[in-house]
Amino acid sequence: MISVAIDGPSGAGKSSMARRLAAELGFTYVDTGAMYRAIGLYALRRGADPRDEAAVAALLPDITLDIQIMDGTQHVFLNGEDVSTAIRTEEAGMAASAVGTLAPVRAFLLETQRALARSRDVLMDGRDIGTVVLPDATLKIYLTASPAARAERRQKELAEKGQPADFATVLADIEARDWQDSHRAIAPLRRAEDAVLVDTSEMDIEASFAALRALVVKAQERA
Ligand code: DC
């Protein structure tokens, strides 16, 4: 089995790049952030503070997460409900980042993620894939861009969705999430020593895609 781990801060373009690479190069795309988002969403729906370890841990036995790959796209089912769209809000993203700091939540998701990589060639994105989930991945990529570049892209994306937001707010959200993801005690966001660093601050989408594609193709040829 070939596995490609793509880690990096939020807004670096991991999921759009990974989805496209997977479709073009024959991998199953596994979005681990979606799993944290589903747990964050569940905590919000149950009125629990997503930062409260005891409260969130108490909810875990009530959660059945089912990851299904349908036409190459991952769908996340939370207790039978397809929440793939519901988890895409800023609020669910922040809740995901909060529950992601909790040890019981990380332990809950680890085996699901590893099992997916055992059964097929995966391109898996997240924060700790190269460092914790798949330390023996065939290829590890750390995909990043400056906070300002990511905020600019995010602002454009929101405007296209008809949700205009001011730059300072978007930038502050990105910086808050970066801080939370990289300063937690367990499995913090960091570049694995053997990960290839790709910084797309000065690259457009096509140049970023070409750089990543070349890395993955080379790994496939070697494997
Ligand atoms: O990639 P994303 O924005 O969908 O991820 C949402 C949050 O989930 C992210 O801010 C931190 C958490 N997360 C994590 O802790 N570990 C992962 N492997 C993936 C996501």
CSV table of C-alpha atoms and ligand atoms in Angstrom, one decimal:
chain,number,residue,atom,x,y,z
A,1,MET,CA,0.0,0.0,0.0
A,2,ILE,CA,1.2,3.5,-0.8
A,3,SER,CA,0.3,6.3,1.6
A,4,VAL,CA,0.9,10.0,1.3
A,5,ALA,CA,0.6,12.2,4.4
A,6,ILE,CA,-0.2,15.9,3.9
A,7,ASP,CA,0.0,18.1,6.9
A,8,GLY,CA,-0.1,21.8,7.4
A,9,PRO,CA,-2.0,24.7,8.9
A,10,SER,CA,-5.6,25.4,8.1
A,11,GLY,CA,-6.2,27.3,4.8
A,12,ALA,CA,-3.0,26.0,3.2
A,13,GLY,CA,-5.1,24.3,0.5
A,14,LYS,CA,-4.5,20.7,1.8
A,15,SER,CA,-7.9,19.4,1.1
A,16,SER,CA,-8.5,20.9,-2.4
A,17,MET,CA,-5.0,19.8,-3.5
A,18,ALA,CA,-5.3,16.3,-1.9
A,19,ARG,CA,-8.7,15.7,-3.4
A,20,ARG,CA,-7.5,16.6,-6.9
A,21,LEU,CA,-4.3,14.6,-6.6
A,22,ALA,CA,-6.1,11.6,-5.3
A,23,ALA,CA,-8.6,11.7,-8.2
A,24,GLU,CA,-5.9,12.1,-10.8
A,25,LEU,CA,-3.4,9.6,-9.4
A,26,GLY,CA,-5.6,6.8,-8.2
A,27,PHE,CA,-5.6,7.3,-4.4
A,28,THR,CA,-8.5,7.4,-1.9
A,29,TYR,CA,-8.6,10.8,-0.3
A,30,VAL,CA,-9.0,10.7,3.5
A,31,ASP,CA,-9.8,14.0,5.2
A,32,THR,CA,-9.1,13.6,8.9
A,33,GLY,CA,-10.1,17.2,9.7
A,34,ALA,CA,-13.7,16.1,8.8
A,35,MET,CA,-13.6,13.5,11.6
A,36,TYR,CA,-12.6,16.2,14.1
A,37,ARG,CA,-15.3,18.5,12.7
A,38,ALA,CA,-18.0,15.8,13.1
A,39,ILE,CA,-17.0,15.4,16.8
A,40,GLY,CA,-16.9,19.2,17.2
A,41,LEU,CA,-20.3,19.5,15.6
A,42,TYR,CA,-21.8,16.8,17.9
A,43,ALA,CA,-20.4,18.6,21.0
A,44,LEU,CA,-22.0,21.9,19.8
A,45,ARG,CA,-25.3,20.2,19.1
A,46,ARG,CA,-25.3,18.6,22.6
A,47,GLY,CA,-24.5,22.0,24.2
A,48,ALA,CA,-21.1,20.8,25.4
A,49,ASP,CA,-18.1,23.1,25.5
A,50,PRO,CA,-15.7,21.6,22.9
A,51,ARG,CA,-12.7,22.5,25.1
A,52,ASP,CA,-14.1,20.6,28.1
A,53,GLU,CA,-12.3,17.3,28.2
A,54,ALA,CA,-14.6,15.6,30.7
A,55,ALA,CA,-17.8,16.8,28.9
A,56,VAL,CA,-16.6,15.8,25.4
A,57,ALA,CA,-15.2,12.4,26.6
A,58,ALA,CA,-18.6,11.6,28.1
A,59,LEU,CA,-20.2,12.1,24.7
A,60,LEU,CA,-17.8,9.8,22.8
A,61,PRO,CA,-19.7,6.6,23.6
A,62,ASP,CA,-22.8,8.1,22.0
A,63,ILE,CA,-20.9,8.8,18.7
A,64,THR,CA,-20.7,6.4,15.9
A,65,LEU,CA,-18.7,7.8,13.0
A,66,ASP,CA,-18.8,6.1,9.7
A,67,ILE,CA,-16.5,7.1,6.9
A,68,GLN,CA,-17.7,6.1,3.5
A,69,ILE,CA,-15.9,6.6,0.2
A,70,MET,CA,-18.6,7.3,-2.4
A,71,ASP,CA,-17.4,8.0,-6.0
A,72,GLY,CA,-14.0,8.7,-4.6
A,73,THR,CA,-15.3,11.4,-2.2
A,74,GLN,CA,-15.3,10.9,1.5
A,75,HIS,CA,-18.6,11.2,3.3
A,76,VAL,CA,-18.8,11.4,7.1
A,77,PHE,CA,-21.8,9.9,8.8
A,78,LEU,CA,-22.5,11.0,12.4
A,79,ASN,CA,-24.8,8.5,14.0
A,80,GLY,CA,-26.2,7.7,10.6
A,81,GLU,CA,-26.6,11.3,9.4
A,82,ASP,CA,-24.5,12.5,6.5
A,83,VAL,CA,-22.9,15.6,8.0
A,84,SER,CA,-20.4,16.2,5.2
A,85,THR,CA,-21.9,19.6,4.5
A,86,ALA,CA,-22.9,20.6,8.0
A,87,ILE,CA,-19.3,20.3,9.3
A,88,ARG,CA,-18.1,22.9,6.8
A,89,THR,CA,-18.8,26.0,8.9
A,90,GLU,CA,-16.3,28.2,10.7
A,91,GLU,CA,-18.0,27.3,13.9
A,92,ALA,CA,-17.5,23.6,13.3
A,93,GLY,CA,-13.9,24.3,12.3
A,94,MET,CA,-13.2,26.1,15.6
A,95,ALA,CA,-15.0,23.3,17.6
A,96,ALA,CA,-12.9,20.7,15.7
A,97,SER,CA,-9.7,22.5,16.6
A,98,ALA,CA,-10.9,22.6,20.3
A,99,VAL,CA,-11.8,18.9,20.5
A,100,GLY,CA,-8.6,18.1,18.7
A,101,THR,CA,-6.6,19.2,21.8
A,102,LEU,CA,-8.3,16.4,23.8
A,103,ALA,CA,-6.5,13.1,24.3
A,104,PRO,CA,-9.7,10.9,24.4
A,105,VAL,CA,-10.8,12.4,21.1
A,106,ARG,CA,-7.4,11.8,19.4
A,107,ALA,CA,-7.3,8.2,20.7
A,108,PHE,CA,-10.9,7.7,19.5
A,109,LEU,CA,-10.0,8.6,15.9
A,110,LEU,CA,-6.5,7.2,15.5
A,111,GLU,CA,-7.5,3.6,14.8
A,112,THR,CA,-10.1,4.6,12.3
A,113,GLN,CA,-7.5,6.6,10.4
A,114,ARG,CA,-4.9,3.9,10.5
A,115,ALA,CA,-7.4,1.2,9.4
A,116,LEU,CA,-8.3,3.3,6.3
A,117,ALA,CA,-4.7,3.4,5.2
A,118,ARG,CA,-4.2,-0.4,5.7
A,119,SER,CA,-6.8,-1.3,3.1
A,120,ARG,CA,-6.1,1.0,0.2
A,121,ASP,CA,-3.7,3.6,-1.2
A,122,VAL,CA,-4.5,6.8,0.6
A,123,LEU,CA,-3.7,10.4,0.4
A,124,MET,CA,-4.5,11.5,3.9
A,125,ASP,CA,-4.5,15.1,5.1
A,126,GLY,CA,-4.5,16.6,8.6
A,127,ARG,CA,-2.2,18.0,11.2
A,128,ASP,CA,-0.4,14.9,12.6
A,129,ILE,CA,-0.5,12.4,9.8
A,130,GLY,CA,3.2,12.3,9.1
A,131,THR,CA,4.1,12.6,12.8
A,132,VAL,CA,1.6,10.3,14.6
A,133,VAL,CA,-1.0,8.6,12.4
A,134,LEU,CA,1.2,7.3,9.6
A,135,PRO,CA,4.8,7.6,10.7
A,136,ASP,CA,5.9,5.2,8.0
A,137,ALA,CA,4.0,7.0,5.1
A,138,THR,CA,5.6,6.5,1.7
A,139,LEU,CA,5.7,10.2,1.2
A,140,LYS,CA,5.2,13.1,3.7
A,141,ILE,CA,4.4,16.6,2.6
A,142,TYR,CA,4.2,19.7,4.8
A,143,LEU,CA,2.0,22.1,2.9
A,144,THR,CA,2.0,25.7,4.2
A,145,ALA,CA,1.7,29.3,3.2
A,146,SER,CA,2.1,32.6,5.2
A,147,PRO,CA,-0.9,33.5,7.4
A,148,ALA,CA,-1.5,36.6,5.1
A,149,ALA,CA,-1.6,34.5,1.9
A,150,ARG,CA,-4.0,32.0,3.5
A,151,ALA,CA,-6.2,34.8,4.8
A,152,GLU,CA,-6.4,36.4,1.4
A,153,ARG,CA,-7.4,33.1,-0.3
A,154,ARG,CA,-9.9,32.4,2.4
A,155,GLN,CA,-11.4,35.8,2.1
A,156,LYS,CA,-11.8,35.3,-1.6
A,157,GLU,CA,-13.4,31.9,-1.1
A,158,LEU,CA,-15.9,33.4,1.4
A,159,ALA,CA,-16.8,36.2,-1.0
A,160,GLU,CA,-17.4,33.7,-3.7
A,161,LYS,CA,-19.8,31.9,-1.4
A,162,GLY,CA,-21.6,35.1,-0.8
A,163,GLN,CA,-20.3,35.4,2.8
A,164,PRO,CA,-18.0,38.5,2.6
A,165,ALA,CA,-15.7,39.0,5.7
A,166,ASP,CA,-13.1,41.6,6.5
A,167,PHE,CA,-9.5,40.7,6.1
A,168,ALA,CA,-8.5,41.4,9.7
A,169,THR,CA,-11.2,39.0,11.0
A,170,VAL,CA,-10.2,36.2,8.7
A,171,LEU,CA,-6.5,36.7,9.5
A,172,ALA,CA,-7.2,36.7,13.2
A,173,ASP,CA,-9.2,33.4,12.9
A,174,ILE,CA,-6.4,31.8,11.0
A,175,GLU,CA,-3.8,32.9,13.5
A,176,ALA,CA,-5.9,31.7,16.4
A,177,ARG,CA,-6.4,28.3,14.8
A,178,ASP,CA,-2.7,28.0,13.9
A,179,TRP,CA,-1.8,28.7,17.5
A,180,GLN,CA,-4.3,26.2,19.0
A,181,ASP,CA,-3.3,23.5,16.5
A,182,SER,CA,0.5,23.9,17.0
A,183,HIS,CA,0.6,24.5,20.8
A,184,ARG,CA,-1.5,21.6,22.0
A,185,ALA,CA,0.2,18.9,24.2
A,186,ILE,CA,-0.8,15.9,22.1
A,187,ALA,CA,0.0,15.5,18.4
A,188,PRO,CA,0.5,19.2,17.7
A,189,LEU,CA,0.8,20.5,14.2
A,190,ARG,CA,4.4,20.3,13.2
A,191,ARG,CA,6.5,19.3,10.2
A,192,ALA,CA,7.8,15.7,10.5
A,193,GLU,CA,11.6,15.7,10.0
A,194,ASP,CA,11.3,13.6,6.9
A,195,ALA,CA,8.4,15.7,5.3
A,196,VAL,CA,9.0,17.7,2.2
A,197,LEU,CA,8.2,21.4,2.8
A,198,VAL,CA,6.0,23.0,0.2
A,199,ASP,CA,5.4,26.7,0.8
A,200,THR,CA,2.8,28.1,-1.6
A,201,SER,CA,2.8,31.7,-0.4
A,202,GLU,CA,4.2,32.8,-3.7
A,203,MET,CA,2.6,30.2,-5.9
A,204,ASP,CA,-0.8,30.1,-7.6
A,205,ILE,CA,-3.1,27.1,-7.5
A,206,GLU,CA,-1.7,25.5,-10.7
A,207,ALA,CA,1.9,25.9,-9.7
A,208,SER,CA,1.1,24.5,-6.2
A,209,PHE,CA,-0.7,21.5,-7.8
A,210,ALA,CA,2.2,20.8,-10.2
A,211,ALA,CA,4.7,20.9,-7.4
A,212,LEU,CA,2.7,18.4,-5.3
A,213,ARG,CA,1.9,16.2,-8.3
A,214,ALA,CA,5.5,15.8,-9.1
A,215,LEU,CA,6.3,14.7,-5.6
A,216,VAL,CA,3.5,12.1,-5.5
A,217,VAL,CA,4.3,10.7,-9.0
A,218,LYS,CA,8.0,10.3,-8.0
A,219,ALA,CA,6.9,8.4,-4.8
A,220,GLN,CA,4.6,6.2,-6.8
A,221,GLU,CA,7.4,5.4,-9.2
A,222,ARG,CA,9.7,4.5,-6.4
A,223,ALA,CA,7.2,2.4,-4.5
B,1,DC,O1,-8.4,20.6,8.3
B,1,DC,P1,-9.6,21.1,9.0
B,1,DC,O2,-9.7,22.6,9.0
B,1,DC,O3,-10.9,20.5,8.5
B,1,DC,O4,-9.4,20.7,10.5
B,1,DC,C1,-10.3,21.2,11.5
B,1,DC,C2,-9.6,21.1,12.8
B,1,DC,O5,-9.4,19.7,13.2
B,1,DC,C3,-8.1,21.6,12.9
B,1,DC,O6,-8.1,23.0,13.2
B,1,DC,C4,-7.5,20.8,14.0
B,1,DC,C5,-8.2,19.5,14.0
B,1,DC,N1,-7.5,18.4,13.3
B,1,DC,C6,-6.5,17.8,14.1
B,1,DC,O7,-6.4,18.1,15.2
B,1,DC,N2,-5.8,16.7,13.5
B,1,DC,C7,-6.0,16.3,12.3
B,1,DC,N3,-5.3,15.3,11.8
B,1,DC,C8,-6.9,17.0,11.5
B,1,DC,C9,-7.6,18.1,12.0
